[in-house]
Amino acid sequence: MSTFDEIYKKIEEYPTIILHRHTSPDPDALGSQAGLARSLKKKFPAKKILCAGENDEGDLVWINHMDPVTKADYQGALVITTDTGNTARIANKLYDCGDFLIKIDHHPDVEPYAEMSYVDDAAPAASQIVADFLYAENLPVDKAVAYPLYAGIVGDTGRFMYPETTEHTFNVVAKLTATGINITEIARNISDVTFEQAKLQASVMEYMQVDPSGAAYAILTQKTLHKLGVNSEQASCTVSSPGRIKDVIAWNVFVEKEDGTFRVHYRSKGPVINELAAKHDGGGHALASGANAADMAEVKQIFAELVEVTKKYNEDHE
């Protein structure tokens, strides 16, 4: 693994730097990308620094928006990915058209795809790693930089409730908060949903099926989404809903996309599920991951695998 100093020296070398994050972004993907980009722009005003993606920020556009990027921009450019464990999930496939690739991430390094990387899978958020990098290298961290980084940390720690949250996490957010960012506004932006999304959250409970093992699932079809006036990206607000039920230990939320395939959300209160997600063009954390399903047959297979893992977890914890 590379050091912060090595990454900084590489950044100094390039006049153009293009930052990528993962598809279907969450606050940490957008926050780590935006925080790093904004700090580098302040430090190196003569460099061209761009945020690349697929314009799929959805309800999270308040964190950051993407820049128009063409293939020509990658000529002789440094490319940095944040919060993206594998190449299949990198938003905007031009990422490999640059001169050099750096990976900054906190997912298990199952695909070491970059020429230089800093991966800490014990960190609760990529945004925390980026903040550590900025402070270690004395790079600018003002309100504009701190705002998306704080949002990313809040998002990926589940508002500081997940077990990866440490004393160091609170030390970092204390520094970010000291810049004067409006943490109440960030919390509200992350938690607020539209009336249509609230109806969809309620419908998840109606559609949810629970196995005796404690594994559960809900399928949100395009028909349901259209009926409630919600798109596939907005449906991500439902992912945490099944976890509010005491007897649910692990769960899937399957969201049908317009092409008939499914975005698969995995969440867990104990059973490790990122290895399951990796089998289905996905990945993530031990207790929170994402994947894809081509059709209903794969949906059924995914839930069957979740049931087996949940049963094994129950046996090991009797």
GROMACS .gro file of C-alpha atoms in nm:
model
  318
    1MET     CA    1   0.000   0.000   0.000
    2SER     CA    2   0.124   0.348  -0.084
    3THR     CA    3   0.173   0.622   0.172
    4PHE     CA    4  -0.002   0.958   0.182
    5ASP     CA    5   0.328   1.124   0.093
    6GLU     CA    6   0.365   0.909  -0.218
    7ILE     CA    7   0.011   0.991  -0.330
    8TYR     CA    8   0.070   1.361  -0.273
    9LYS     CA    9   0.390   1.357  -0.479
   10LYS     CA   10   0.204   1.189  -0.763
   11ILE     CA   11  -0.069   1.455  -0.745
   12GLU     CA   12   0.198   1.725  -0.772
   13GLU     CA   13   0.324   1.575  -1.100
   14TYR     CA   14   0.005   1.606  -1.306
   15PRO     CA   15  -0.160   1.918  -1.456
   16THR     CA   16  -0.494   1.736  -1.493
   17ILE     CA   17  -0.657   1.527  -1.219
   18ILE     CA   18  -0.988   1.348  -1.270
   19LEU     CA   19  -1.170   1.199  -0.971
   20HIS     CA   20  -1.414   0.909  -1.001
   21ARG     CA   21  -1.647   0.741  -0.750
   22HIS     CA   22  -1.882   0.444  -0.767
   23THR     CA   23  -2.211   0.415  -0.953
   24SER     CA   24  -2.541   0.468  -0.767
   25PRO     CA   25  -2.348   0.692  -0.529
   26ASP     CA   26  -2.412   0.728  -0.160
   27PRO     CA   27  -2.300   1.023   0.057
   28ASP     CA   28  -1.954   0.873   0.108
   29ALA     CA   29  -1.890   0.823  -0.263
   30LEU     CA   30  -1.985   1.181  -0.346
   31GLY     CA   31  -1.838   1.325  -0.027
   32SER     CA   32  -1.493   1.170  -0.062
   33GLN     CA   33  -1.476   1.266  -0.429
   34ALA     CA   34  -1.595   1.624  -0.372
   35GLY     CA   35  -1.387   1.685  -0.060
   36LEU     CA   36  -1.066   1.577  -0.229
   37ALA     CA   37  -1.143   1.768  -0.550
   38ARG     CA   38  -1.227   2.093  -0.372
   39SER     CA   39  -0.916   2.083  -0.156
   40LEU     CA   40  -0.688   2.015  -0.454
   41LYS     CA   41  -0.849   2.299  -0.649
   42LYS     CA   42  -0.768   2.537  -0.365
   43LYS     CA   43  -0.411   2.411  -0.332
   44PHE     CA   44  -0.341   2.392  -0.705
   45PRO     CA   45  -0.554   2.658  -0.881
   46ALA     CA   46  -0.358   2.615  -1.207
   47LYS     CA   47  -0.444   2.245  -1.239
   48LYS     CA   48  -0.752   2.114  -1.417
   49ILE     CA   49  -0.941   1.910  -1.158
   50LEU     CA   50  -1.265   1.737  -1.260
   51CYS     CA   51  -1.526   1.518  -1.091
   52ALA     CA   52  -1.641   1.241  -1.323
   53GLY     CA   53  -1.948   1.023  -1.290
   54GLU     CA   54  -2.267   0.938  -1.470
   55ASN     CA   55  -2.486   1.225  -1.348
   56ASP     CA   56  -2.673   0.986  -1.120
   57GLU     CA   57  -2.644   1.186  -0.799
   58GLY     CA   58  -3.024   1.187  -0.758
   59ASP     CA   59  -3.133   1.316  -0.418
   60LEU     CA   60  -2.768   1.373  -0.323
   61VAL     CA   61  -2.697   1.651  -0.569
   62TRP     CA   62  -2.666   1.881  -0.266
   63ILE     CA   63  -2.331   1.714  -0.191
   64ASN     CA   64  -2.174   1.753  -0.534
   65HIS     CA   65  -2.245   1.755  -0.905
   66MET     CA   66  -2.033   1.610  -1.183
   67ASP     CA   67  -1.827   1.804  -1.434
   68PRO     CA   68  -1.853   1.752  -1.809
   69VAL     CA   69  -1.562   1.521  -1.893
   70THR     CA   70  -1.449   1.403  -2.236
   71LYS     CA   71  -1.202   1.136  -2.341
   72ALA     CA   72  -0.961   1.410  -2.446
   73ASP     CA   73  -0.940   1.529  -2.083
   74TYR     CA   74  -0.772   1.201  -1.988
   75GLN     CA   75  -0.472   1.258  -2.213
   76GLY     CA   76  -0.178   1.267  -1.971
   77ALA     CA   77  -0.411   1.288  -1.670
   78LEU     CA   78  -0.393   1.144  -1.321
   79VAL     CA   79  -0.711   0.952  -1.230
   80ILE     CA   80  -0.812   0.897  -0.867
   81THR     CA   81  -1.100   0.674  -0.757
   82THR     CA   82  -1.255   0.708  -0.413
   83ASP     CA   83  -1.487   0.469  -0.227
   84THR     CA   84  -1.482   0.213  -0.510
   85GLY     CA   85  -1.364  -0.140  -0.439
   86ASN     CA   86  -1.378  -0.291  -0.788
   87THR     CA   87  -1.369  -0.173  -1.148
   88ALA     CA   88  -1.723  -0.293  -1.225
   89ARG     CA   89  -1.857  -0.024  -0.990
   90ILE     CA   90  -1.651   0.273  -1.113
   91ALA     CA   91  -1.882   0.538  -1.254
   92ASN     CA   92  -1.784   0.655  -1.604
   93LYS     CA   93  -1.577   0.388  -1.775
   94LEU     CA   94  -1.328   0.641  -1.912
   95TYR     CA   95  -1.136   0.600  -1.585
   96ASP     CA   96  -0.878   0.375  -1.753
   97CYS     CA   97  -0.795   0.629  -2.025
   98GLY     CA   98  -0.564   0.833  -1.803
   99ASP     CA   99  -0.189   0.815  -1.758
  100PHE     CA  100  -0.186   0.688  -1.398
  101LEU     CA  101  -0.450   0.549  -1.159
  102ILE     CA  102  -0.475   0.586  -0.780
  103LYS     CA  103  -0.729   0.410  -0.559
  104ILE     CA  104  -0.839   0.552  -0.221
  105ASP     CA  105  -1.089   0.324  -0.051
  106HIS     CA  106  -1.216   0.156   0.264
  107HIS     CA  107  -1.369  -0.159   0.114
  108PRO     CA  108  -1.185  -0.493   0.130
  109ASP     CA  109  -0.920  -0.480  -0.144
  110VAL     CA  110  -1.055  -0.777  -0.341
  111GLU     CA  111  -0.954  -0.613  -0.670
  112PRO     CA  112  -0.629  -0.414  -0.644
  113TYR     CA  113  -0.685  -0.244  -0.979
  114ALA     CA  114  -0.476   0.074  -0.942
  115GLU     CA  115  -0.107   0.146  -0.991
  116MET     CA  116  -0.099   0.316  -0.652
  117SER     CA  117  -0.349   0.268  -0.371
  118TYR     CA  118  -0.435   0.354  -0.015
  119VAL     CA  119  -0.692   0.108   0.119
  120ASP     CA  120  -0.792   0.087   0.485
  121ASP     CA  121  -1.085  -0.150   0.529
  122ALA     CA  122  -1.099  -0.070   0.900
  123ALA     CA  123  -1.197   0.289   0.825
  124PRO     CA  124  -1.572   0.354   0.844
  125ALA     CA  125  -1.575   0.581   0.538
  126ALA     CA  126  -1.359   0.679   0.243
  127SER     CA  127  -1.434   1.038   0.341
  128GLN     CA  128  -1.250   0.981   0.668
  129ILE     CA  129  -0.945   0.855   0.477
  130VAL     CA  130  -0.956   1.159   0.249
  131ALA     CA  131  -0.979   1.388   0.552
  132ASP     CA  132  -0.680   1.211   0.708
  133PHE     CA  133  -0.489   1.259   0.383
  134LEU     CA  134  -0.571   1.629   0.363
  135TYR     CA  135  -0.470   1.694   0.724
  136ALA     CA  136  -0.152   1.483   0.693
  137GLU     CA  137  -0.039   1.674   0.384
  138ASN     CA  138  -0.147   2.016   0.512
  139LEU     CA  139  -0.393   2.063   0.228
  140PRO     CA  140  -0.679   2.317   0.257
  141VAL     CA  141  -0.982   2.212   0.462
  142ASP     CA  142  -1.233   2.495   0.478
  143LYS     CA  143  -1.613   2.482   0.495
  144ALA     CA  144  -1.651   2.393   0.128
  145VAL     CA  145  -1.415   2.098   0.169
  146ALA     CA  146  -1.539   1.986   0.511
  147TYR     CA  147  -1.909   1.988   0.416
  148PRO     CA  148  -1.904   1.686   0.176
  149LEU     CA  149  -1.649   1.498   0.387
  150TYR     CA  150  -1.866   1.530   0.698
  151ALA     CA  151  -2.170   1.420   0.496
  152GLY     CA  152  -1.981   1.115   0.372
  153ILE     CA  153  -1.875   1.012   0.721
  154VAL     CA  154  -2.224   1.060   0.863
  155GLY     CA  155  -2.369   0.854   0.579
  156ASP     CA  156  -2.133   0.558   0.598
  157THR     CA  157  -2.126   0.537   0.978
  158GLY     CA  158  -2.505   0.534   0.996
  159ARG     CA  159  -2.489   0.857   1.197
  160PHE     CA  160  -2.200   0.715   1.403
  161MET     CA  161  -2.388   0.397   1.500
  162TYR     CA  162  -2.191   0.134   1.303
  163PRO     CA  163  -1.915  -0.063   1.479
  164GLU     CA  164  -1.636   0.078   1.258
  165THR     CA  165  -1.692   0.418   1.420
  166THR     CA  166  -1.396   0.494   1.648
  167GLU     CA  167  -1.255   0.768   1.867
  168HIS     CA  168  -1.051   0.874   1.565
  169THR     CA  169  -1.372   0.919   1.366
  170PHE     CA  170  -1.501   1.165   1.623
  171ASN     CA  171  -1.166   1.346   1.626
  172VAL     CA  172  -1.187   1.388   1.249
  173VAL     CA  173  -1.547   1.513   1.248
  174ALA     CA  174  -1.462   1.752   1.531
  175LYS     CA  175  -1.201   1.913   1.305
  176LEU     CA  176  -1.444   1.924   1.013
  177THR     CA  177  -1.717   2.074   1.231
  178ALA     CA  178  -1.475   2.341   1.355
  179THR     CA  179  -1.468   2.491   1.003
  180GLY     CA  180  -1.822   2.616   1.063
  181ILE     CA  181  -2.022   2.372   0.851
  182ASN     CA  182  -2.392   2.342   0.922
  183ILE     CA  183  -2.418   1.989   1.063
  184THR     CA  184  -2.792   2.026   1.124
  185GLU     CA  185  -2.847   2.100   0.756
  186ILE     CA  186  -2.638   1.798   0.655
  187ALA     CA  187  -2.831   1.568   0.888
  188ARG     CA  188  -3.160   1.700   0.752
  189ASN     CA  189  -3.049   1.662   0.391
  190ILE     CA  190  -2.948   1.299   0.451
  191SER     CA  191  -3.266   1.202   0.636
  192ASP     CA  192  -3.533   1.402   0.450
  193VAL     CA  193  -3.753   1.212   0.205
  194THR     CA  194  -4.035   1.320  -0.022
  195PHE     CA  195  -4.395   1.226   0.055
  196GLU     CA  196  -4.375   0.973  -0.230
  197GLN     CA  197  -4.061   0.818  -0.082
  198ALA     CA  198  -4.228   0.797   0.259
  199LYS     CA  199  -4.514   0.603   0.099
  200LEU     CA  200  -4.260   0.371  -0.063
  201GLN     CA  201  -4.089   0.311   0.273
  202ALA     CA  202  -4.425   0.206   0.415
  203SER     CA  203  -4.490  -0.022   0.118
  204VAL     CA  204  -4.165  -0.209   0.183
  205MET     CA  205  -4.318  -0.339   0.504
  206GLU     CA  206  -4.624  -0.451   0.310
  207TYR     CA  207  -4.419  -0.637   0.048
  208MET     CA  208  -4.158  -0.777   0.288
  209GLN     CA  209  -4.129  -1.152   0.335
  210VAL     CA  210  -3.948  -1.290   0.641
  211ASP     CA  211  -3.789  -1.634   0.658
  212PRO     CA  212  -3.791  -1.817   0.995
  213SER     CA  213  -3.411  -1.769   1.002
  214GLY     CA  214  -3.454  -1.393   1.029
  215ALA     CA  215  -3.359  -1.325   0.667
  216ALA     CA  216  -3.603  -1.098   0.488
  217TYR     CA  217  -3.656  -0.944   0.147
  218ALA     CA  218  -3.875  -0.698  -0.040
  219ILE     CA  219  -3.907  -0.651  -0.416
  220LEU     CA  220  -3.989  -0.308  -0.551
  221THR     CA  221  -4.102  -0.336  -0.911
  222GLN     CA  222  -4.111  -0.063  -1.172
  223LYS     CA  223  -4.491  -0.082  -1.152
  224THR     CA  224  -4.479   0.002  -0.782
  225LEU     CA  225  -4.227   0.280  -0.831
  226HIS     CA  226  -4.428   0.439  -1.112
  227LYS     CA  227  -4.747   0.415  -0.907
  228LEU     CA  228  -4.587   0.615  -0.627
  229GLY     CA  229  -4.396   0.853  -0.854
  230VAL     CA  230  -4.051   0.739  -0.740
  231ASN     CA  231  -3.756   0.642  -0.958
  232SER     CA  232  -3.503   0.364  -0.897
  233GLU     CA  233  -3.243   0.596  -0.744
  234GLN     CA  234  -3.494   0.749  -0.502
  235ALA     CA  235  -3.593   0.400  -0.389
  236SER     CA  236  -3.265   0.371  -0.199
  237CYS     CA  237  -3.442   0.545   0.092
  238THR     CA  238  -3.612   0.211   0.168
  239VAL     CA  239  -3.297   0.010   0.228
  240SER     CA  240  -3.279   0.056   0.606
  241SER     CA  241  -3.651   0.009   0.672
  242PRO     CA  242  -3.653  -0.371   0.731
  243GLY     CA  243  -3.381  -0.332   0.994
  244ARG     CA  244  -3.625  -0.159   1.223
  245ILE     CA  245  -3.797  -0.494   1.282
  246LYS     CA  246  -3.652  -0.674   1.581
  247ASP     CA  247  -3.665  -1.026   1.438
  248VAL     CA  248  -3.504  -0.936   1.105
  249ILE     CA  249  -3.132  -1.016   1.112
  250ALA     CA  250  -3.032  -0.972   0.747
  251TRP     CA  251  -3.224  -0.852   0.445
  252ASN     CA  252  -3.233  -0.776   0.075
  253VAL     CA  253  -3.420  -0.496  -0.097
  254PHE     CA  254  -3.448  -0.564  -0.471
  255VAL     CA  255  -3.521  -0.256  -0.682
  256GLU     CA  256  -3.621  -0.322  -1.042
  257LYS     CA  257  -3.451  -0.094  -1.293
  258GLU     CA  258  -3.605   0.027  -1.617
  259ASP     CA  259  -3.428  -0.245  -1.817
  260GLY     CA  260  -3.585  -0.520  -1.606
  261THR     CA  261  -3.271  -0.602  -1.407
  262PHE     CA  262  -3.248  -0.543  -1.031
  263ARG     CA  263  -3.032  -0.335  -0.806
  264VAL     CA  264  -2.972  -0.549  -0.498
  265HIS     CA  265  -2.922  -0.399  -0.153
  266TYR     CA  266  -2.780  -0.616   0.125
  267ARG     CA  267  -2.795  -0.516   0.490
  268SER     CA  268  -2.722  -0.714   0.805
  269LYS     CA  269  -2.716  -0.694   1.182
  270GLY     CA  270  -2.459  -0.973   1.210
  271PRO     CA  271  -2.419  -1.218   0.921
  272VAL     CA  272  -2.137  -1.120   0.685
  273ILE     CA  273  -2.291  -1.042   0.347
  274ASN     CA  274  -2.026  -0.873   0.130
  275GLU     CA  275  -1.898  -1.211   0.010
  276LEU     CA  276  -2.249  -1.290  -0.112
  277ALA     CA  277  -2.266  -0.959  -0.297
  278ALA     CA  278  -1.933  -1.032  -0.466
  279LYS     CA  279  -2.093  -1.336  -0.632
  280HIS     CA  280  -2.341  -1.109  -0.808
  281ASP     CA  281  -2.136  -0.829  -0.963
  282GLY     CA  282  -2.117  -0.636  -0.639
  283GLY     CA  283  -1.938  -0.592  -0.310
  284GLY     CA  284  -1.910  -0.363  -0.013
  285HIS     CA  285  -1.884  -0.393   0.363
  286ALA     CA  286  -1.941  -0.687   0.591
  287LEU     CA  287  -2.284  -0.559   0.696
  288ALA     CA  288  -2.379  -0.332   0.402
  289SER     CA  289  -2.326  -0.417   0.037
  290GLY     CA  290  -2.475  -0.384  -0.308
  291ALA     CA  291  -2.502  -0.611  -0.611
  292ASN     CA  292  -2.701  -0.673  -0.927
  293ALA     CA  293  -2.947  -0.938  -1.044
  294ALA     CA  294  -3.028  -1.006  -1.407
  295ASP     CA  295  -3.377  -1.148  -1.348
  296MET     CA  296  -3.616  -1.303  -1.097
  297ALA     CA  297  -3.428  -1.631  -1.106
  298GLU     CA  298  -3.116  -1.455  -0.976
  299VAL     CA  299  -3.327  -1.266  -0.722
  300LYS     CA  300  -3.447  -1.598  -0.579
  301GLN     CA  301  -3.092  -1.735  -0.579
  302ILE     CA  302  -2.961  -1.430  -0.393
  303PHE     CA  303  -3.222  -1.457  -0.119
  304ALA     CA  304  -3.165  -1.832  -0.085
  305GLU     CA  305  -2.797  -1.760  -0.026
  306LEU     CA  306  -2.885  -1.498   0.233
  307VAL     CA  307  -3.107  -1.745   0.416
  308GLU     CA  308  -2.826  -2.000   0.434
  309VAL     CA  309  -2.576  -1.745   0.568
  310THR     CA  310  -2.831  -1.628   0.826
  311LYS     CA  311  -2.902  -1.983   0.938
  312LYS     CA  312  -2.528  -2.046   0.980
  313TYR     CA  313  -2.496  -1.725   1.180
  314ASN     CA  314  -2.778  -1.833   1.409
  315GLU     CA  315  -2.617  -2.173   1.464
  316ASP     CA  316  -2.284  -2.012   1.550
  317HIS     CA  317  -2.448  -1.778   1.801
  318GLU     CA  318  -2.680  -2.018   1.982
   0.00000   0.00000   0.00000
